[in-house]
mmCIF file of C-alpha atoms in Angstrom:
data_model
loop_
_atom_site.group_PDB
_atom_site.id
_atom_site.type_symbol
_atom_site.label_atom_id
_atom_site.label_comp_id
_atom_site.label_asym_id
_atom_site.label_seq_id
_atom_site.Cartn_x
_atom_site.Cartn_y
_atom_site.Cartn_z
ATOM 1 C CA MET A 30 9.274 -15.280 14.603
ATOM 2 C CA GLU A 31 5.974 -16.538 13.193
ATOM 3 C CA THR A 32 4.055 -14.283 15.589
ATOM 4 C CA LEU A 33 6.093 -11.275 14.455
ATOM 5 C CA ARG A 34 5.368 -12.173 10.822
ATOM 6 C CA LEU A 35 1.645 -12.307 11.508
ATOM 7 C CA VAL A 36 1.661 -9.011 13.422
ATOM 8 C CA LEU A 37 3.572 -7.279 10.613
ATOM 9 C CA LEU A 38 1.251 -8.767 8.004
ATOM 10 C CA PHE A 39 -1.745 -7.485 9.973
ATOM 11 C CA VAL A 40 -0.244 -3.977 10.224
ATOM 12 C CA HIS A 41 0.612 -4.073 6.502
ATOM 13 C CA ILE A 42 -2.984 -4.969 5.628
ATOM 14 C CA LEU A 43 -4.313 -2.239 7.941
ATOM 15 C CA GLY A 44 -2.076 0.273 6.175
ATOM 16 C CA TYR A 45 -3.453 -0.601 2.764
ATOM 17 C CA ALA A 46 -6.986 -0.597 4.174
ATOM 18 C CA ALA A 47 -6.408 2.943 5.466
ATOM 19 C CA LEU A 48 -4.977 4.071 2.117
ATOM 20 C CA LEU A 49 -7.883 2.569 0.203
ATOM 21 C CA GLY A 50 -10.385 4.028 2.670
ATOM 22 C CA GLY A 51 -8.803 7.473 2.323
ATOM 23 C CA LEU A 52 -9.171 7.196 -1.442
ATOM 24 C CA LEU A 53 -12.698 5.780 -1.495
ATOM 25 C CA VAL A 54 -14.077 8.375 0.919
ATOM 26 C CA GLN A 55 -13.459 10.979 -1.823
ATOM 27 C CA VAL A 56 -15.088 9.156 -4.743
ATOM 28 C CA ARG A 57 -18.170 11.405 -4.831
ATOM 29 C CA GLU A 58 -16.348 14.650 -4.031
ATOM 30 C CA GLY A 59 -15.555 17.026 -6.840
ATOM 31 C CA THR A 60 -12.219 18.129 -5.423
ATOM 32 C CA LYS A 61 -9.808 15.373 -4.497
ATOM 33 C CA SER A 62 -6.870 15.776 -2.116
ATOM 34 C CA VAL A 63 -4.341 13.709 -0.221
ATOM 35 C CA ASN A 64 -5.811 13.259 3.243
ATOM 36 C CA PRO A 65 -4.056 12.150 6.452
ATOM 37 C CA LEU A 66 -5.572 8.664 6.161
ATOM 38 C CA MET A 67 -3.882 8.173 2.789
ATOM 39 C CA ARG A 68 -0.560 9.541 4.054
ATOM 40 C CA ASP A 69 -0.533 7.450 7.216
ATOM 41 C CA GLY A 70 -1.874 4.378 5.430
ATOM 42 C CA ILE A 71 0.798 4.203 2.739
ATOM 43 C CA GLY A 72 3.542 5.068 5.239
ATOM 44 C CA THR A 73 2.424 2.283 7.555
ATOM 45 C CA ALA A 74 1.945 -0.233 4.739
ATOM 46 C CA PHE A 75 5.330 0.538 3.171
ATOM 47 C CA LEU A 76 7.283 0.366 6.424
ATOM 48 C CA ALA A 77 5.479 -2.766 7.612
ATOM 49 C CA GLY A 78 6.120 -4.342 4.194
ATOM 50 C CA LEU A 79 9.854 -3.667 4.450
ATOM 51 C CA LEU A 80 9.977 -5.148 7.943
ATOM 52 C CA LEU A 81 7.895 -8.101 6.785
ATOM 53 C CA VAL A 82 10.401 -8.870 4.026
ATOM 54 C CA GLY A 83 13.173 -8.958 6.628
ATOM 55 C CA VAL A 84 11.236 -11.436 8.733
ATOM 56 C CA LEU A 85 10.372 -13.547 5.668
ATOM 57 C CA GLU A 86 14.052 -13.664 4.681
ATOM 58 C CA SER A 87 14.936 -15.056 8.091
ATOM 59 C CA LEU A 88 12.199 -17.702 7.848
ATOM 60 C CA GLY A 89 13.098 -18.944 4.372
ATOM 61 C CA SER A 90 13.221 -17.815 0.777
ATOM 62 C CA PRO A 91 10.336 -15.508 -0.154
ATOM 63 C CA ASP A 92 9.214 -14.788 -3.721
ATOM 64 C CA HIS A 93 11.616 -12.009 -4.666
ATOM 65 C CA ALA A 94 9.820 -11.175 -7.917
ATOM 66 C CA LYS A 95 6.543 -10.566 -6.077
ATOM 67 C CA ILE A 96 8.318 -8.523 -3.420
ATOM 68 C CA GLY A 97 10.032 -6.443 -6.117
ATOM 69 C CA VAL A 98 6.759 -5.700 -7.895
ATOM 70 C CA LYS A 99 4.984 -4.800 -4.650
ATOM 71 C CA PHE A 100 7.947 -2.663 -3.540
ATOM 72 C CA ALA A 101 8.006 -0.740 -6.827
ATOM 73 C CA ILE A 102 4.261 -0.071 -6.821
ATOM 74 C CA GLY A 103 4.286 0.838 -3.131
ATOM 75 C CA LEU A 104 7.213 3.213 -3.608
ATOM 76 C CA VAL A 105 5.437 4.981 -6.489
ATOM 77 C CA ILE A 106 2.302 5.377 -4.360
ATOM 78 C CA LEU A 107 4.358 6.632 -1.404
ATOM 79 C CA VAL A 108 6.185 9.222 -3.510
ATOM 80 C CA LEU A 109 2.992 10.444 -5.213
ATOM 81 C CA VAL A 110 1.190 10.788 -1.890
ATOM 82 C CA MET A 111 4.062 12.554 -0.118
ATOM 83 C CA VAL A 112 4.727 14.972 -2.989
ATOM 84 C CA ASN A 113 1.062 16.039 -3.001
ATOM 85 C CA VAL A 114 0.293 15.937 0.716
ATOM 86 C CA ARG A 115 0.413 19.729 1.220
ATOM 87 C CA LYS A 116 -1.451 20.661 -1.944
ATOM 88 C CA PRO A 117 -5.081 21.707 -1.437
ATOM 89 C CA SER A 118 -6.225 19.494 -4.325
ATOM 90 C CA ILE A 119 -4.896 16.942 -6.778
ATOM 91 C CA PRO A 120 -5.913 16.327 -10.396
ATOM 92 C CA GLN A 121 -8.561 13.704 -11.118
ATOM 93 C CA GLY A 122 -6.010 11.704 -13.124
ATOM 94 C CA LEU A 123 -3.630 11.494 -10.173
ATOM 95 C CA TYR A 124 -6.474 10.445 -7.891
ATOM 96 C CA PHE A 125 -7.483 7.622 -10.216
ATOM 97 C CA ALA A 126 -3.832 6.637 -10.714
ATOM 98 C CA LEU A 127 -3.418 6.325 -6.937
ATOM 99 C CA LEU A 128 -6.636 4.327 -6.704
ATOM 100 C CA GLY A 129 -5.589 2.048 -9.571
ATOM 101 C CA LEU A 130 -2.067 1.487 -8.222
ATOM 102 C CA THR A 131 -3.474 0.685 -4.791
ATOM 103 C CA LEU A 132 -5.895 -1.866 -6.237
ATOM 104 C CA VAL A 133 -3.150 -3.394 -8.405
ATOM 105 C CA ASN A 134 -0.864 -3.748 -5.385
ATOM 106 C CA ILE A 135 -3.633 -5.452 -3.408
ATOM 107 C CA ALA A 136 -4.365 -7.727 -6.386
ATOM 108 C CA VAL A 137 -0.692 -8.699 -6.653
ATOM 109 C CA ALA A 138 -0.704 -9.626 -2.964
ATOM 110 C CA VAL A 139 -3.832 -11.768 -3.307
ATOM 111 C CA PHE A 140 -3.438 -13.441 -6.680
ATOM 112 C CA TRP A 141 0.355 -13.893 -6.810
ATOM 113 C CA SER A 142 0.499 -16.121 -3.788
ATOM 114 C CA PRO A 143 1.326 -19.818 -3.522
ATOM 115 C CA VAL A 144 -0.436 -19.933 -0.135
ATOM 116 C CA HIS A 145 -3.878 -19.879 -1.749
ATOM 117 C CA ALA A 146 -3.156 -22.752 -4.137
#
């Protein structure tokens, strides 16, 4: 079960890395859009996160508050990306909101963790 947890954690991190990469590749562009890297990244991260919670529940009692916050932020990012995936461009405000939410979700994962203490 520990191996499965580590594999899911790795896939979850790769998903957020893809989402962040898809956002950062557009920083200097005038027109921003939802690219396939963003779509696939948040989909992978969200699904891997849900599966990871299931594994963590079987291994013990995870921090439900942290999971709830990460789930809510991840769901907002997922909805915003999927709603705008077919549009040729997105507003600058939406782009920066997606970037900010992504960074906040990563920060929650890193700083709200008893493992690092």
